[in-house]
Amino acid sequence: MALLEEPDFGTPKRETEKTVTVQINGQTITVPEGTSVMRAASELGQDIPKLCATDMLNAWGSCRMCLVEIEGVRGTPASCTTPVREGMNVRTQTPRLEKIRRGVMELYISDHPLDCLTCAANGDCELQDTAGEVGLRDVRYGFQGEKHFAEAAEPKDESNPYFHFDSSKCIVCSRCVRACEEVQGTFALTIQGRGFDSKVSAGAATDDFFGSECVSCGACVQACPTATLMEKSVYDHGVPNRSVLTTCAYCGVGCSFKAEMQGDQVVRMVPYKDGGANEGHSCVKGRFAWGYATHKDRITTPMIRDKITDPWRKVSWDEAIAFAADRFKSIQQKYGKGSIGGITSSRCTNEEVFVVQKMIRAAFGNNNVDTCARVCHSPTGYGLKTTFGTSAGTQNFKSVEKADVILVIGANPTDGHPVFASRMKKRLRAGAKLIVADPRKIDLVRSPHVAANHHLQLRPGTNVALMNALAHVVVTEGLVDEEFVAERCEEADFTRWRAFVAEARNAPEALSEKIGVDPETIREAARLYATGKNAAIYYGLGVTEHSQGSTMVMAMANLAMATGNIGREGVGVNPLRGQNNVQGSCDMGSFPHELPGYRHVADTLVRGTFEADWGVPLSAEPGLRIPNMFAAALDGSFRGLFVQGEDIAQSDPNTHHVTAALESMDCIVVQDLFLNETAAFAQVFLPGTSFLEKDGTFTNAERRINRVRPVMKEQSGLSEWEVVARLARAMGYDMHYNAASEIMDEIARLTPTFSGVNFARLDREGSLQWPVNDKAPNGTPTMHVSGFVRGKGRFMITEYVPTEERTNRSFPLILTTGRILSQYNVGAQTRRTENSRWHETDVLEIHPFDAEERGIADGDRVSIQSRKGAVSLPAQISERMPQGVVYTTFHHPVSGANVITTEFSDWATNCPEYKVTAVQIVRSNQPSDWQVAHEEIRRTNYRTEPEPAE
Amino acid sequence: MSDDIKELIRMANQIATFFQSYPEEEAVTGTAEHIRDFWTSAMRARLGRYASDNGNGVHPLVMQAMGRLQQAA
Amino acid sequence: MSTDSPLNIDATVVDICRHHANAPAALIEILHDLQEEIGHVPQSALPAIATALNLSRAEVHGVVSFYHDFREKPAGAVTVKICRAEACQSMGALSLIQRICARHGVELGGTSADGRITVEAVYCLGNCALSPAALVNDKPVGRIDEERLNAAIRGAMS
Ligand code: SF4
Ligand code: SF4
Ligand code: SF4
Ligand code: FES
Ligand code: FES
């Protein structure tokens, strides 16, 4: 595809049913009421010259470039700030207008350096284009503007690793300032001074971009019409000449991007305005942190070794695949069919995940397939399926624009799901109310122009108690939406639930001490949620990663049903998914008890369709879950594992236990980009592909199936699905595809919710939200609209059961975990980019009081000890933490956060309880024993054989 | 008691703890179905053996559920 | 000045903002109060103001820098405001400003290194009949020339 230039209509689209008809240059057009004259003209293909307007931002009206003549109106109004009125007759091109525009342009150019030919934006500059459009030929004022003199110009601000700010080229259109406010919602920029002295400033006078409040989302860079704010990569390589539409592989938001290329080199990633998830916005990860794809640490040749203490040996694909297949087969001969299995990855495409589970079920002949989503969102699947009937969130992201009350529980969207957070903050600035339930004072609680109406700063592990208390208020204060419940929900279950939550022991007053939140605050939050019109719940891993994770998901579903907040825009129960394809990998049958589409393996009818299609009998017995695999490995019955793109040694709880299990296996095959922590225990390494090389689909948190398209060829020479198909063939099962699209066709054939999905359609329509089938031919933005998928909604009784992990004298503090904006998951990708500048190490956040009690100063190294182990990290004293709770992220392997997490897990899904670990913190000045041993393993288990001399 | 069986007991008891809020009949069914749907046959068999041998530390609902699963098998 | 240490400024800011109910709309009044209280609006006060009003640092900076009234550094012991609007300009105010600045080694709008004098330009003091006009520590002086103004300055310094 040539370079894809999206049209810029100048002002945002209006969403209203009412329309207005106007005449522009003699042509008639009908547009929604409130549309600007500029946009109406542009929709007619009659673009009006503009500088300060762009359709991502509200009109500003400062540049006077877009003037028009309107019949019966005096003067020449700015078309960007003038809304259309019925019957208006507009002229956009007259001698008078031409003259004015040329005059305005002259003024701009007289104060602008004229180095167009050597400017980084040459060919990508709206100032240049507009000067051409208005026919500027001469500048009467001479080129005497201050900015022509190099000494007067300030030095470029190069502090941001990804873009520069060169104020000599700035025309002070304030598009950047407005983008930061309106689109991103950070307010990091301002126009400093006034009149001729005015200029753009990041933060206050003493800040540069890096030191300001800027979070490097790139919105200002995209909005800038000149080379003032410009990607360094464009400065270095020149402007791109072709684009490929694809999807970010960093998080569950699933933003659409244009990969802008020169040849097979990515020059920049630009968010795509037509992308349903992001509507033209991005965050620092997707926009800038793609450099890992070509990082020197990437392994692109298959490698094998006999034992994990041997150095790696580079081999051909054939040899590696034959080696893996032989080992797997001989393990099965000796220990039985069920002695091997695999783990799929939420980072891979639907197609890649589908073939791995198919290989396991059809070629390994068992159901020992699980997914990394086990450790994050498995309770979501269980909880929502039980109550509503589908294992997925209920809304699309756009729905948040209609929410009046937003309840955020155990999620930190500004760090974890930044683009969605920007959409949410926009709605909050427009007046929606906010309730945050989180032990930490996350940014949403209070940050410029956003403040929570209630912050329920609950003690970790008391989620269910809080929900029961909220529900108690709803039920006992007459706030139930009786009509909704009567019509839409199972009556007997509701009656039982109502009696249960109404019990006095579930009253806020009774639970307040356990929860750590004052009862009146709980009551007010409940009333706000129940009576604020459209109330929407958004939640994250702070809900699921608990021993009562599934119970909590059901409790939220109960609350939403009881208040009628399901089945329309603006409401719902919405998981914010961590990795990019958590939803998809679950949909694709990655669970040991479920075939694709969440259908139990014991269901003979369903299994029959797969058996017929795949031509093999399939097992009707649920297979092993990840923790069961580890247990079985330790007892010797499970000995071979295929691990797709996932670093279980780092991301799974209780590292000691996991590494012992991995060490005891005979064959571990890792398919990944880098030699990760798990690869230290592997005998076979199969190089994977980065998202820039993949052809397939990702499904985001709103069930949106987005296309991922390759911009370069596989660095390893083979696509991941092809490697899996070859391994399956080597194991004796004939699996063969000519293209990724054939895999999607098979998925659609076998999975009713996907039956209307295929690549050709996605390429045509952009994206689709499942279910897409005969009943919903165009997909399903909002679920459960006229009835629940399971028929009637089912209320579940959600007794609060405290976790077995308790604090005591030796372990008096609770450790909880989370993530930050610039890093992603175990950090394998982001650590290999400049994003590390924002987060050089993981730190332990601790309340000033807890720190003082232990004689800990900011920056001191501390040892974190749990019943399971110890690690050491630098401390950061933080008012965000409540007393008694400490917090860390887990982006750096050497931090070893999972050395200390416990084996406790969700009762229904065994999702580990990452969010609650009892610990003690003491000052220390050395790395823990584990960290020392870990360094040693890294030294010995990562060697590759020296290359033979040429 | 091996670690392994301890782990199974803990998991099963956790399941029963969720279902114990329901009337007994439903609770037993809920527990039994959950174990049937999500556990491998080897895990079920191991816990089943332990339950019928001695059953120390096993939640009463799990005991009943295991009995029912063994009948069905 | 003792109130200049960062901690004190923060405390003063918190007080002033609270007095205005931490309302973002009161930003300009808050800045005036601060200037009144400690004589200037230092950059170091911006984060505390931003936090109190739940605005970004950049926004506060934008407002502070928009109004010429807010002084980033403390004023000198003597503040001289010289009018440079039409009437005074026609009576030679501009060159007068230059000469006074040169004489005291200050830049227009700034404060001398020894902290003794600040020279600022203003626009019409309503004293056009006696132009060129100035204010020395807020006391009007009319029909100034370099010597007359300097005498007034010396007077104020002693
Ligand atoms: S990169 Fe984003 S956060 Fe930073 S200044 Fe630009 S718009 Fe604001
Ligand atoms: S930096 Fe760019 S967007 Fe911002 S004011 Fe200057 S020209 Fe406009
Ligand atoms: S919000 Fe998520 S999907 Fe979007 S650009 Fe950032 S990391 Fe990528
Ligand atoms: S584009 Fe309309 S005034 Fe700038
Ligand atoms: S012009 Fe100087 S005082 Fe009026």
GROMACS .gro file of C-alpha atoms and ligand atoms in nm, chain A residues 165 169-177 191 200 220 223-226 228-229, ligand 2:
model
   27
  165PHE     CA    1   1.077   1.994   2.000
  169LYS     CA    2   0.957   2.608   1.356
  170CYS     CA    3   0.657   2.663   1.579
  171ILE     CA    4   0.365   2.867   1.448
  172VAL     CA    5   0.192   2.868   1.791
  173CYS     CA    6  -0.124   2.710   1.659
  174SER     CA    7  -0.163   2.536   1.998
  175ARG     CA    8  -0.271   2.212   1.836
  176CYS     CA    9  -0.018   2.032   2.054
  177VAL     CA   10  -0.147   2.194   2.372
  191ILE     CA   11   0.141   2.844   2.570
  200VAL     CA   12   0.491   2.633   2.363
  220CYS     CA   13   0.099   1.638   2.022
  223ALA     CA   14  -0.124   1.707   1.588
  224CYS     CA   15   0.168   1.936   1.504
  225PRO     CA   16   0.136   2.071   1.151
  226THR     CA   17   0.506   2.155   1.126
  228THR     CA   18   0.838   2.150   1.556
  229LEU     CA   19   0.727   1.831   1.723
 1183SF4     S1   20   0.454   2.284   1.837
 1183SF4    FE1   21   0.342   2.240   1.650
 1183SF4     S2   22   0.132   2.206   1.721
 1183SF4    FE2   23   0.238   2.309   1.886
 1183SF4     S3   24   0.194   2.520   1.855
 1183SF4    FE3   25   0.388   2.481   1.754
 1183SF4     S4   26   0.335   2.434   1.543
 1183SF4    FE4   27   0.146   2.422   1.661
   0.00000   0.00000   0.00000
